[in-house]
Amino acid sequence: MAYCPNCGTKLVDGDVFCGNCGKRIEAATAPCEPVFSQAPTEESGSPTKETKPKSGITRCPACGEIVDKNAVICPSCGYGIRDVADGSIALLSQKLDLIESKRPQKRKKDEKGTISATDERKISLIRSWPIPNNKDDLIEFAAMASGNCIAPPNMYRTAEDALADAWRSKFDQAYAKAEHLFGDSEDFALIKDLKTDIQKKTYISRRRAWMGKWGLSIVVMLVNVAIIAFCLIMSACSGE
């Protein structure tokens, strides 16, 4: 059975022209099937379902929030996006950032001598965080702790002092563990230098805090003593 190559109408053997469209049928035309549009199949290589573009965007599988590609936990819901070691510094940093992001906006600065619930949670997390066992991770953790264990000098105790104390406690633990694991190696000298630096900065910070608290009082007292001494001298001179 032959078909018209123009409109697809069936032809009778011997037809020279198509009875539907009138197109001349060449004698050499081979029988052919009409061509109809077909839905793409898996064999044709066309996609059978919509696929997501590779845009590099990472979303939390729990809440759908867009997160950084290196994120360990979701900053929105706290879901663990990928498995990490228990003592991972990256995980600790992101958990601290997550706690800080939930701090009430109206209480960015707490009252003198008080520690907010947000800071309490951060202190608890720091104090309970496990010390790494790997040497490189241990050195990195000690460096991180040393950079946070000095609070700015203040006339009164603040939440920053409490956080600094928590970090100092973890540094002391890391120092003791490093001394036990590789105290005789050159790598331990890095942690010893960190401890020396902490001691120097602690002394400077405490001296500044002491001067800020008592410096003005001492100056006022010295001025009063000078005035009294001057008055006594003037009285003595007048009596003569």
XYZ file of N, CA, C and O in Angstrom, residues 1-12 15-36:
136
model
N 0.855 -1.190 0.000
C 0.000 0.000 0.000
C 0.890 1.239 0.000
O 1.834 1.333 0.767
N 0.546 2.177 -0.932
C 1.316 3.416 -1.036
C 0.498 4.591 -0.505
O -0.739 4.550 -0.478
N 1.195 5.612 -0.117
C 0.561 6.810 0.430
C 1.109 8.031 -0.278
O 2.256 8.048 -0.741
N 0.290 9.080 -0.355
C 0.735 10.335 -0.947
C 1.800 10.961 -0.067
O 1.573 11.144 1.140
N 2.932 11.310 -0.626
C 3.998 11.911 0.187
C 3.679 13.328 0.640
O 4.374 13.876 1.497
N 2.618 13.928 0.089
C 2.254 15.298 0.435
C 1.229 15.360 1.559
O 1.397 16.105 2.522
N 0.137 14.565 1.411
C -0.925 14.633 2.430
C -1.140 13.339 3.178
O -1.897 13.294 4.146
N -0.510 12.256 2.760
C -0.614 10.994 3.458
C -1.829 10.157 3.100
O -2.086 9.136 3.739
N -2.590 10.557 2.067
C -3.774 9.790 1.665
C -3.349 8.478 1.006
O -2.363 8.440 0.251
N -4.112 7.406 1.302
C -3.818 6.127 0.666
C -4.018 6.239 -0.842
O -4.968 6.845 -1.317
N -3.129 5.608 -1.593
C -3.202 5.617 -3.057
C -3.579 4.231 -3.574
O -3.284 3.210 -2.929
N -4.211 4.264 -4.680
C -4.533 3.002 -5.369
C -3.403 2.702 -6.331
O -2.835 3.598 -6.961
N -2.132 4.864 -9.547
C -2.483 6.288 -9.539
C -1.282 7.132 -9.941
O -0.144 6.898 -9.501
N -1.558 8.132 -10.787
C -0.525 9.072 -11.203
C -0.635 10.361 -10.398
O 0.368 11.026 -10.131
N -1.862 10.709 -9.991
C -2.110 11.899 -9.168
C -2.854 11.483 -7.897
O -3.648 10.526 -7.914
N -2.617 12.215 -6.797
C -3.324 11.957 -5.538
C -4.763 12.408 -5.686
O -5.035 13.526 -6.137
N -5.696 11.544 -5.317
C -7.103 11.884 -5.415
C -7.544 12.910 -4.384
O -8.642 13.471 -4.505
N -6.705 13.236 -3.400
C -7.086 14.198 -2.360
C -6.484 15.574 -2.618
O -7.193 16.576 -2.635
N -5.181 15.627 -2.854
C -4.517 16.927 -3.036
C -4.091 17.188 -4.467
O -3.701 18.312 -4.799
N -4.138 16.175 -5.328
C -3.793 16.345 -6.729
C -2.330 16.321 -7.025
O -1.930 16.603 -8.157
N -1.480 16.026 -6.055
C -0.035 16.013 -6.309
C 0.304 14.842 -7.210
O -0.212 13.745 -7.054
N 1.202 15.122 -8.147
C 1.627 14.083 -9.080
C 2.462 13.053 -8.330
O 3.365 13.391 -7.555
N 2.191 11.822 -8.558
C 2.889 10.728 -7.907
C 3.954 10.220 -8.854
O 3.660 9.802 -9.985
N 5.168 10.325 -8.403
C 6.263 9.843 -9.226
C 6.246 8.330 -9.258
O 5.945 7.662 -8.263
N 6.601 7.799 -10.381
C 6.565 6.343 -10.542
C 7.560 5.657 -9.628
O 7.355 4.536 -9.180
N 8.648 6.361 -9.316
C 9.701 5.729 -8.509
C 9.459 5.848 -7.013
O 10.257 5.391 -6.211
N 8.344 6.495 -6.686
C 8.084 6.702 -5.258
C 7.862 5.375 -4.574
O 6.993 4.597 -4.979
N 8.621 5.136 -3.548
C 8.492 3.883 -2.804
C 7.368 4.027 -1.806
O 7.071 5.104 -1.320
N 6.722 2.906 -1.527
C 5.647 2.955 -0.529
C 6.212 3.474 0.792
O 7.316 3.112 1.196
N 5.460 4.307 1.370
C 5.921 4.873 2.648
C 4.743 5.069 3.558
O 3.599 5.167 3.124
N 5.028 5.085 4.834
C 4.021 5.311 5.857
C 3.914 6.803 6.104
O 4.902 7.530 6.010
N 2.714 7.305 6.377
C 2.568 8.724 6.686
C 3.325 9.080 7.950
O 3.440 8.271 8.867
N 3.851 10.283 7.977
C 4.637 10.738 9.123
C 3.751 11.554 10.037
O 3.147 12.539 9.607
N 3.632 11.131 11.250
C 2.847 11.835 12.256
C 3.770 12.192 13.419
O 4.727 11.470 13.718
